[in-house]
PDB file of C-alpha atoms in Angstrom:
ATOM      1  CA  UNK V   1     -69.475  36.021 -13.888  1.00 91.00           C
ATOM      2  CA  UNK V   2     -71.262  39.195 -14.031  1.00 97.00           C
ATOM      3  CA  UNK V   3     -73.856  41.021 -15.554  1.00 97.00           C
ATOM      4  CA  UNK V   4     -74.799  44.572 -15.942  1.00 98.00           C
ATOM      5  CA  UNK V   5     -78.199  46.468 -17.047  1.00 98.00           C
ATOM      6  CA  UNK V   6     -78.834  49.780 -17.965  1.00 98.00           C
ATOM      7  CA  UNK V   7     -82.089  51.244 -16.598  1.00 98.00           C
ATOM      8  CA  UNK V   8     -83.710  54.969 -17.073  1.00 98.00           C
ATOM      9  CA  UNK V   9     -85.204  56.695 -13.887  1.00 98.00           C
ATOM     10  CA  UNK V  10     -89.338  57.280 -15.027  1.00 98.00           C
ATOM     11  CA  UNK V  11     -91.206  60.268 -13.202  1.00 97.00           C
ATOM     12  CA  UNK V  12     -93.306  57.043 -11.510  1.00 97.00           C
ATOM     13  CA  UNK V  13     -89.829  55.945  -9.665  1.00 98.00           C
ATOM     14  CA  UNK V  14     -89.254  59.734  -8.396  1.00 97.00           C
ATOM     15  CA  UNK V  15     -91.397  61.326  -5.034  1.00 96.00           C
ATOM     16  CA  UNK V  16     -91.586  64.822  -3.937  1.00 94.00           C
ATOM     17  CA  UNK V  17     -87.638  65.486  -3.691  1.00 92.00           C
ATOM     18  CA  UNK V  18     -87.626  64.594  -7.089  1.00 94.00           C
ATOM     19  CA  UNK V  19     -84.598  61.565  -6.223  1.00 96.00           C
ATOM     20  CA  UNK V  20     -86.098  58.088  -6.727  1.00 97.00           C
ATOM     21  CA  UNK V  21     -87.620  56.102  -4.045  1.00 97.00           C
ATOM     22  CA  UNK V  22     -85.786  53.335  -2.188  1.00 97.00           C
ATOM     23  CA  UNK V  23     -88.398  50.967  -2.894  1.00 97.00           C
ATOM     24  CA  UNK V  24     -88.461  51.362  -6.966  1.00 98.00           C
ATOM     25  CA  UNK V  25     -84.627  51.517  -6.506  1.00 98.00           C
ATOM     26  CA  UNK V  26     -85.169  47.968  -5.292  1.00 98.00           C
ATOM     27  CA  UNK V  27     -87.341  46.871  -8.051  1.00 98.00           C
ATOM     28  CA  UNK V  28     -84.614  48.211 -10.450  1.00 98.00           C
ATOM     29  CA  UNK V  29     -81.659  45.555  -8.724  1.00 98.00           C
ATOM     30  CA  UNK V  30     -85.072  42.415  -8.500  1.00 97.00           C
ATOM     31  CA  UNK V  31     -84.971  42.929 -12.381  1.00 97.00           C
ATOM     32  CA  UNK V  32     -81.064  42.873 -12.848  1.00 98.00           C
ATOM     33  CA  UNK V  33     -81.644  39.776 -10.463  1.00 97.00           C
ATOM     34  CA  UNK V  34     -83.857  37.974 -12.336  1.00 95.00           C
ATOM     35  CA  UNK V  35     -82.354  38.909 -16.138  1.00 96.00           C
ATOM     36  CA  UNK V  36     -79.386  37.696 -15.014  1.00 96.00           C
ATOM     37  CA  UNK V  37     -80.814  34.267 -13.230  1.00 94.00           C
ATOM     38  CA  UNK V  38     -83.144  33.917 -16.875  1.00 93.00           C
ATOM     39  CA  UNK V  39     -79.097  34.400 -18.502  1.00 93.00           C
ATOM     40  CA  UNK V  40     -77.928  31.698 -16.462  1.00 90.00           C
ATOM     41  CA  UNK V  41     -80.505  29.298 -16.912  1.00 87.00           C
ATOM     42  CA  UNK V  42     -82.090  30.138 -13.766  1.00 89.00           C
ATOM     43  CA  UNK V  43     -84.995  32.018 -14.368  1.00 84.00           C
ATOM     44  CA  UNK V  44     -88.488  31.094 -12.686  1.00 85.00           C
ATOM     45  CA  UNK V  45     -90.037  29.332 -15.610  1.00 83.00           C
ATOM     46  CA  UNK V  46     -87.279  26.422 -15.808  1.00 85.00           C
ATOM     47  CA  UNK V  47     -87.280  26.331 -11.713  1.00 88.00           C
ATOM     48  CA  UNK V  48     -91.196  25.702 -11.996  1.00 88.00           C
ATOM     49  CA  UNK V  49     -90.870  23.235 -14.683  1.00 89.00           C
ATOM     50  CA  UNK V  50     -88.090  21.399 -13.541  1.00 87.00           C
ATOM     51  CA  UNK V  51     -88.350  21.610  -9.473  1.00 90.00           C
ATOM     52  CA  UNK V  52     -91.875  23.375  -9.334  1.00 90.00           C
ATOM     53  CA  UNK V  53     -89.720  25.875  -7.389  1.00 89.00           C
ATOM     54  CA  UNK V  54     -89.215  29.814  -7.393  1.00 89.00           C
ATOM     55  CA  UNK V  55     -87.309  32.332  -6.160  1.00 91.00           C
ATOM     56  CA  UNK V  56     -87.435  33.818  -2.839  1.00 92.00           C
ATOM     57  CA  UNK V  57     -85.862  37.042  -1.292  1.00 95.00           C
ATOM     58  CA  UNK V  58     -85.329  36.294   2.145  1.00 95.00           C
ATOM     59  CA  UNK V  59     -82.446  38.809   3.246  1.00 96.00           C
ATOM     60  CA  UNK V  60     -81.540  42.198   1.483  1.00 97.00           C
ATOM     61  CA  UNK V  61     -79.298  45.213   2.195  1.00 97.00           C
ATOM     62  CA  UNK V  62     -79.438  48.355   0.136  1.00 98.00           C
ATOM     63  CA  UNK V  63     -76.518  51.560   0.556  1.00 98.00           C
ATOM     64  CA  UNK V  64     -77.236  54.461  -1.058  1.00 98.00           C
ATOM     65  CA  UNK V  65     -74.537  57.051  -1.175  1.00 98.00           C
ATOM     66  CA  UNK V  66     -77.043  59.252  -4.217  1.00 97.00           C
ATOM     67  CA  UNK V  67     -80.258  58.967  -4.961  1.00 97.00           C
ATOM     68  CA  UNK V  68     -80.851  59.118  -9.009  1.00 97.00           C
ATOM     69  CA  UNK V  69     -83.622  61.997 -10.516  1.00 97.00           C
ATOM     70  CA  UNK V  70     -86.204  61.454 -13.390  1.00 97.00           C
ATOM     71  CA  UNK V  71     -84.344  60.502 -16.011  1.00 97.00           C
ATOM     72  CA  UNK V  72     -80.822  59.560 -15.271  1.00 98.00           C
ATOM     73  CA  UNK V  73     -79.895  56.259 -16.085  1.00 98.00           C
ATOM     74  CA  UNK V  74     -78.217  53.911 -14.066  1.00 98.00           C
ATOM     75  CA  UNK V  75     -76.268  50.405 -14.501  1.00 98.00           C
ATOM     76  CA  UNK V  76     -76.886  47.741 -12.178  1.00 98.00           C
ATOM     77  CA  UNK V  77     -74.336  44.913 -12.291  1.00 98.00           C
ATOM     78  CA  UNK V  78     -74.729  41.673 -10.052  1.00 98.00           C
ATOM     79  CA  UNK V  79     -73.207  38.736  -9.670  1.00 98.00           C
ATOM     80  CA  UNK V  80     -73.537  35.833  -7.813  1.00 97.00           C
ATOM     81  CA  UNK V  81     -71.187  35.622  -4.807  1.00 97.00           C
ATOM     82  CA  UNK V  82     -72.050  31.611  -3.673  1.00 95.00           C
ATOM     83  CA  UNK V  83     -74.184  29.185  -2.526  1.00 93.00           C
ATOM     84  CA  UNK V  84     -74.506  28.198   1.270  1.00 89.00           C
ATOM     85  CA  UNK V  85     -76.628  25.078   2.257  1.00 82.00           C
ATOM     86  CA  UNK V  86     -80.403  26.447   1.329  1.00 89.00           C
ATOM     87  CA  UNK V  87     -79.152  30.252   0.697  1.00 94.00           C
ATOM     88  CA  UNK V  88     -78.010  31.802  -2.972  1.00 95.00           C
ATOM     89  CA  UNK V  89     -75.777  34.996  -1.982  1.00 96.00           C
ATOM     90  CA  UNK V  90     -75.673  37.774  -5.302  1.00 97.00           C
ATOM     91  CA  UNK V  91     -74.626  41.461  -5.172  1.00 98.00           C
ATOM     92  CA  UNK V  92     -74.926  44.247  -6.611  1.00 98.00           C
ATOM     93  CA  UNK V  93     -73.285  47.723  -7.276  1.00 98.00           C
ATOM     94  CA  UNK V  94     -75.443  50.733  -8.705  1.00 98.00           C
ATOM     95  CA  UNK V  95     -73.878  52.829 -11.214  1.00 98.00           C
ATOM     96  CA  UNK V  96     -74.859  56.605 -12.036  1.00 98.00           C
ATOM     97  CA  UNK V  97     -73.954  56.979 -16.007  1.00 97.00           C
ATOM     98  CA  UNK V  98     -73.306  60.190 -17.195  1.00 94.00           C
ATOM     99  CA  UNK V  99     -71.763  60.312 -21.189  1.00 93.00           C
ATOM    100  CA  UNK V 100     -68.961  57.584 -21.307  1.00 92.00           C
ATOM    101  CA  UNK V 101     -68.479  57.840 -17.692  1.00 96.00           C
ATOM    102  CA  UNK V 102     -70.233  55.864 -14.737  1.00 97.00           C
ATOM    103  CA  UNK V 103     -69.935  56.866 -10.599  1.00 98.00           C
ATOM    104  CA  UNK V 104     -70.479  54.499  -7.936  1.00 98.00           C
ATOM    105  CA  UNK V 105     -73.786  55.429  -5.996  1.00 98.00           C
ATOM    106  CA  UNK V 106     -74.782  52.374  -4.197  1.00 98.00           C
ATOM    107  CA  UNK V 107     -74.563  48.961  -3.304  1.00 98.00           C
ATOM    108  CA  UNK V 108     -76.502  45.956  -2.254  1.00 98.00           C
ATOM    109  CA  UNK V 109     -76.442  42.744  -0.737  1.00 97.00           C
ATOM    110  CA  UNK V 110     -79.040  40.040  -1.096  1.00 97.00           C
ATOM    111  CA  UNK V 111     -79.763  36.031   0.167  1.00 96.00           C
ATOM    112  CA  UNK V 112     -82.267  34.061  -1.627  1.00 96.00           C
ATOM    113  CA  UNK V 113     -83.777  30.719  -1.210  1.00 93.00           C
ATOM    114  CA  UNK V 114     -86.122  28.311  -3.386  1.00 90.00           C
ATOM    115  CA  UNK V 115     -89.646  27.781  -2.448  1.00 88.00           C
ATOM    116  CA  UNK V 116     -91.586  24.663  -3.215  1.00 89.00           C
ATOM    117  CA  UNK V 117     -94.483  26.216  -5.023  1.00 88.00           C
ATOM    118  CA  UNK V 118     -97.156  22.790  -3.415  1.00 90.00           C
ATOM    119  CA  UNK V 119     -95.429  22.623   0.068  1.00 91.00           C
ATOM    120  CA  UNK V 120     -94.438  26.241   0.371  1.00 87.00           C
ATOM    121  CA  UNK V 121     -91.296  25.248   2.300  1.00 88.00           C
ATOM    122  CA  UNK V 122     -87.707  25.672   1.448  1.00 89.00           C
ATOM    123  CA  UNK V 123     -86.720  23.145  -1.234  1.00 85.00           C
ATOM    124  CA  UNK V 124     -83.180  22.759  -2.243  1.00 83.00           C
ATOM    125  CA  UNK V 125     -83.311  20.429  -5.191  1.00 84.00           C
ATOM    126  CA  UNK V 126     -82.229  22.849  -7.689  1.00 85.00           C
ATOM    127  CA  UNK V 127     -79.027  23.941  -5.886  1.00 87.00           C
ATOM    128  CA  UNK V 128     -78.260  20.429  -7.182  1.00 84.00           C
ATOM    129  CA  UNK V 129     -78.310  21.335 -10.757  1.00 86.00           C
ATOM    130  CA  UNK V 130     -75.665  21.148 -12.949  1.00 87.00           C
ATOM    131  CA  UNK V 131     -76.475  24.737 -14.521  1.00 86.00           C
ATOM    132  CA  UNK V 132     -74.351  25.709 -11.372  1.00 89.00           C
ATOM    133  CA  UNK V 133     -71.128  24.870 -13.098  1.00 87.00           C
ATOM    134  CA  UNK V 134     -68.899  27.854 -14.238  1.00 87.00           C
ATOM    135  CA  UNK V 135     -71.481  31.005 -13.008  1.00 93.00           C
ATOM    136  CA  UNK V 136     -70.478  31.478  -9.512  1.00 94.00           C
ATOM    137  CA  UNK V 137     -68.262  34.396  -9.180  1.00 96.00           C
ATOM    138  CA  UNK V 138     -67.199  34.182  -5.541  1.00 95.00           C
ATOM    139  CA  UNK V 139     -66.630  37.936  -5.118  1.00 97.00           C
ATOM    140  CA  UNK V 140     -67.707  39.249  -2.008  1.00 96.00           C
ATOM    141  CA  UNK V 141     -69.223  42.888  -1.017  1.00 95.00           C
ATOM    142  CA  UNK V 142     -67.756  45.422   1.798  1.00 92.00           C
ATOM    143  CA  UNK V 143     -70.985  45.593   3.416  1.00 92.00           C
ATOM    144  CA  UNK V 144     -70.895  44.995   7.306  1.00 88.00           C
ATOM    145  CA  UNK V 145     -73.516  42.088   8.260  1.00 83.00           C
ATOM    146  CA  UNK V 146     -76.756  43.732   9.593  1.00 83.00           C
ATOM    147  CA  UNK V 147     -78.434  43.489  12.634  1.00 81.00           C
ATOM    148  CA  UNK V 148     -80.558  40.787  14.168  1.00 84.00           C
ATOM    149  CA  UNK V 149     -83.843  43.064  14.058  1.00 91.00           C
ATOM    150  CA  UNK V 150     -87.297  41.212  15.835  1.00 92.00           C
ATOM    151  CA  UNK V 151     -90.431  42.504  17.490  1.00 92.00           C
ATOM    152  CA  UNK V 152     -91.091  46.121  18.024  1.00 96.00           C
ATOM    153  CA  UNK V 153     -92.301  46.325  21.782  1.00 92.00           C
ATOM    154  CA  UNK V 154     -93.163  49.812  22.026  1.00 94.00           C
ATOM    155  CA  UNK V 155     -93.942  51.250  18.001  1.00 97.00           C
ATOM    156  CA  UNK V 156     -94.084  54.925  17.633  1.00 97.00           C
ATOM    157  CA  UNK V 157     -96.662  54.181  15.179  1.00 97.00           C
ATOM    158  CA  UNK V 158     -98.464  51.562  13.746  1.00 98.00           C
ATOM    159  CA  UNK V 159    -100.674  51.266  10.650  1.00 98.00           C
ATOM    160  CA  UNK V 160    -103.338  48.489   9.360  1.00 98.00           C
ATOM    161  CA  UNK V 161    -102.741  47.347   5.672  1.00 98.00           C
ATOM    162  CA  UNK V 162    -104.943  44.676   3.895  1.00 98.00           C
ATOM    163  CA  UNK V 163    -103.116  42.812   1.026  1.00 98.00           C
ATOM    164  CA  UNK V 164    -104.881  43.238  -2.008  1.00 98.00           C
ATOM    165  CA  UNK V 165    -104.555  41.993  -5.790  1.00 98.00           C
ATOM    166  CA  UNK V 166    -102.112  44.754  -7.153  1.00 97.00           C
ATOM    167  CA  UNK V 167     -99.581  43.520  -3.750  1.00 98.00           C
ATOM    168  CA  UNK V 168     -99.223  40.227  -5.076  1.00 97.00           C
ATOM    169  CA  UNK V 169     -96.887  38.568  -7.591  1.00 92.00           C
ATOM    170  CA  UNK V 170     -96.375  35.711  -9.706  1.00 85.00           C
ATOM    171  CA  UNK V 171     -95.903  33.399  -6.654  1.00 84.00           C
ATOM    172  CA  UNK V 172     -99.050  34.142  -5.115  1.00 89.00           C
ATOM    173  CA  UNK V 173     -97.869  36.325  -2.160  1.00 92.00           C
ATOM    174  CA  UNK V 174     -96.676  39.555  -1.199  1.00 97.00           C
ATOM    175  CA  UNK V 175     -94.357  41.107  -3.805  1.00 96.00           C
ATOM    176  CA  UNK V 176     -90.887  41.747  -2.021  1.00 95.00           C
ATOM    177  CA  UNK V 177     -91.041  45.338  -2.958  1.00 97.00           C
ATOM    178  CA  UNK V 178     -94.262  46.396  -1.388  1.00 98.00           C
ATOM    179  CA  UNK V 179     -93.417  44.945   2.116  1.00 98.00           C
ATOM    180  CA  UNK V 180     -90.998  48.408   1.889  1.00 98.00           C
ATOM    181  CA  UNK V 181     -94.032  50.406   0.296  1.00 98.00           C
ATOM    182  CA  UNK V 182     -95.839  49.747   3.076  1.00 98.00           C
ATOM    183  CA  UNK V 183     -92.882  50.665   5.753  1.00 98.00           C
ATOM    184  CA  UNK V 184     -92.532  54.042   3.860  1.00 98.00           C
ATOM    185  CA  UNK V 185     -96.136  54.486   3.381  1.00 98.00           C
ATOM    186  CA  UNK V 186     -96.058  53.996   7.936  1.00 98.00           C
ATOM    187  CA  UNK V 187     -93.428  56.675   8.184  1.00 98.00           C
ATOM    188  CA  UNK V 188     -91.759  58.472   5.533  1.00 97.00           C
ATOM    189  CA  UNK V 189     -89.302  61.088   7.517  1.00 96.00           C
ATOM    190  CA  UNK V 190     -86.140  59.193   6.361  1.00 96.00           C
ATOM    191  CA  UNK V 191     -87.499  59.506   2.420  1.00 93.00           C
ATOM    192  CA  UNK V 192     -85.573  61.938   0.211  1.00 89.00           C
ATOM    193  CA  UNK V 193     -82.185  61.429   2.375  1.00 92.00           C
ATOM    194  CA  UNK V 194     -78.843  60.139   1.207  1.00 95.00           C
ATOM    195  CA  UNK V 195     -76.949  58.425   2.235  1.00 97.00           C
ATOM    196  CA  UNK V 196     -78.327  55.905   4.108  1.00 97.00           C
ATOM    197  CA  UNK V 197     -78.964  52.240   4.347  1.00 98.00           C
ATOM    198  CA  UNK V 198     -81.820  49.762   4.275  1.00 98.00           C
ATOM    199  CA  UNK V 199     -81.593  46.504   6.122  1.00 97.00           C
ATOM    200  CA  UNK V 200     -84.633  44.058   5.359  1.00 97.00           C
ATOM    201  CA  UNK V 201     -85.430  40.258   6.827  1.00 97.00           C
ATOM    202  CA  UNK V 202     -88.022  38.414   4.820  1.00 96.00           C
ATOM    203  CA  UNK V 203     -89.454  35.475   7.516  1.00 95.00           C
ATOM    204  CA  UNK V 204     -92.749  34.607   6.390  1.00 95.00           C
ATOM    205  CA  UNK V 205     -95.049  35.358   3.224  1.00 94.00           C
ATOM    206  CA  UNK V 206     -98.538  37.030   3.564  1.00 97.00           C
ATOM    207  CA  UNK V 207    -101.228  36.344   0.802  1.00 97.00           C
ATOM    208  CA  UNK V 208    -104.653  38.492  -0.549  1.00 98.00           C
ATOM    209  CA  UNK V 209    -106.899  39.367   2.122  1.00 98.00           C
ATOM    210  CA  UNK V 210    -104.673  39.153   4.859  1.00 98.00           C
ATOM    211  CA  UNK V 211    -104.634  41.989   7.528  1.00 98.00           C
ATOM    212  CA  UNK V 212    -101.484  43.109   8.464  1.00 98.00           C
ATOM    213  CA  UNK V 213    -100.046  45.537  10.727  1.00 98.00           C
ATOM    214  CA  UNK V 214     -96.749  48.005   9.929  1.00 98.00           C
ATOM    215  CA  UNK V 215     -95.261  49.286  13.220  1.00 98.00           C
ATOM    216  CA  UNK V 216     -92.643  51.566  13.422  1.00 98.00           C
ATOM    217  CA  UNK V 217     -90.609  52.871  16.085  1.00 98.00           C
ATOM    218  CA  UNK V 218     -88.406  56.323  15.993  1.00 97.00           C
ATOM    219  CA  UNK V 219     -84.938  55.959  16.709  1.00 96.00           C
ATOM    220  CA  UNK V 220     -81.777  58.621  16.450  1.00 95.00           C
ATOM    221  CA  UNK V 221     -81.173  58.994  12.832  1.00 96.00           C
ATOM    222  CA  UNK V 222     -82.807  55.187  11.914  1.00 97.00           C
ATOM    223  CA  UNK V 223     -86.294  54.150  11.548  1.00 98.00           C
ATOM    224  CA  UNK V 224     -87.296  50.538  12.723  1.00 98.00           C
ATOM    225  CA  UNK V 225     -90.019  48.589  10.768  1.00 98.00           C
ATOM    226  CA  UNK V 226     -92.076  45.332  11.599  1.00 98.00           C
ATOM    227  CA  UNK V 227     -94.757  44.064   9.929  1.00 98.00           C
ATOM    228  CA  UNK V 228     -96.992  41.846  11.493  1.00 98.00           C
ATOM    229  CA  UNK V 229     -99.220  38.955  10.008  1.00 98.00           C
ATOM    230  CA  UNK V 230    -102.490  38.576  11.350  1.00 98.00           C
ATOM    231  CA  UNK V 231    -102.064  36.194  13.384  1.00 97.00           C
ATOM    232  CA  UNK V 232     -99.213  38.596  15.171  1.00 97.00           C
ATOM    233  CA  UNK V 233     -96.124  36.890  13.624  1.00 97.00           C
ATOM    234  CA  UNK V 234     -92.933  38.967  11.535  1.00 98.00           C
ATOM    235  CA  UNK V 235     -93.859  38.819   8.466  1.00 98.00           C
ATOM    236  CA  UNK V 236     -91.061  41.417   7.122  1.00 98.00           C
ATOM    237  CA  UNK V 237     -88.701  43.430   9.711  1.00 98.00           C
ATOM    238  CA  UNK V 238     -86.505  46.415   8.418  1.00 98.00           C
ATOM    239  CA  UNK V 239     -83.807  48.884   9.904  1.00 98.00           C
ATOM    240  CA  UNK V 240     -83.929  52.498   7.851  1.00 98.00           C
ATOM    241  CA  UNK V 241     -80.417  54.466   8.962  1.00 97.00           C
ATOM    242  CA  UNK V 242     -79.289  57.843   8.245  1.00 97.00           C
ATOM    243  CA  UNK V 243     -75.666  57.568   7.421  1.00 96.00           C
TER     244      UNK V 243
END
């Protein structure tokens, strides 16, 4: 079953080349996500009241073959491709509407898991749940897997970040989106350029006051990111490529 939501590009979601950033790009498909999770039955409320879980993005992969401008709007339709032990797999494709007619610019990937708001740990009670019946589409995405991305032993760069209230969500830790503000904010060469893909690994959550680091490390055409917690463990890793 799938879904599909109409969004308008604001001049807040646009940077100096005037095409919208990546990382307000990916808080356009986290709200398709969730409308069509609070659809299903699955939005965070019920989770916390039923399993005093919520929703966590632990693996995401974003193509971009066009960047949208201030005020174009664009459909995002998702789906739900499966479920997989602790993982929830849904998709995405990114539509550019002009008139009647609609153009393929991108494409995403994402895995999710449930958090246990007391423990913090994986909890996968509410995979359980009968709501599953009937919503799982099955349909997969031509998007090759990603790479295994870890440590950064020699960063081109590297910049200190302290998490602060407007970084945190309704869980209590890092929102998802500003571990990639703070990548871009480290290096910004790739920004502005289409296409090209983003390749993120969520491993472990950071909370308000934390120091963390953001190291990045040039390659040909890609930019590597990993940030650090402060105790010097990944927190977030990412892959930037050039297409």
């Amino acid at each position: 079953m799938k879904h599909l939501f109409n969004f308008t590009v604001q001049h807040a979601n646009v940077d100096a080349s005037r095409h919208m950033r990546l990382c307000d790009l990916e808080h356009y498909i986290l709200e398709a996500a969730g409308m069509s999770a609070s659809r299903f039955g699955l939005k965070t409320d019920m989770l916390v009241e039923k399993y005093n879980a919520t929703w966590v993005l632990t693996r995401l992969t974003i193509v971009a073959d066009y960047l949208p401008t201030y005020d174009d709007e664009i459909i995002v339709e998702t789906w739900i491709e499966g479920n997989a032990h602790m993982f929830s797999m849904r998709n995405f494709r990114i539509y550019l509407k002009k008139g009647e007619e609609k153009f393929l610019i991108g494409k995403c990937s994402s895995v999710w898991t449930l958090l246990n708001l007391t423990t913090r740990a994986v909890d996968t009670a509410a995979f359980h749940d009968p709501v599953w019946e009937g919503i799982i589409d099955g349909e997969k995405l031509d998007l090759p897997r990603a790479k295994r991305l870890g440590t950064i032993e020699e960063p081109t760069s590297e910049m200190p970040h302290t998490i602060h209230y407007t970084d945190l969500d309704y869980n209590n830790h890092c929102n998802s989106i500003k571990y990639l503000q703070f990548m871009l904010n480290a290096d910004d060469s790739l920004t502005g350029i289409y296409p090209i893909r983003l390749d993120m690994n969520y491993a472990k959550e950071v909370h308000k006051g934390d120091a963390i680091r953001v190291q990045v490390q040039e390659q040909p055409d890609a930019l590597q990111y990993c940030i650090l917690t402060p105790s010097g463990e990944i927190s977030c890793t990412a892959l930037l490529t050039k297409l």
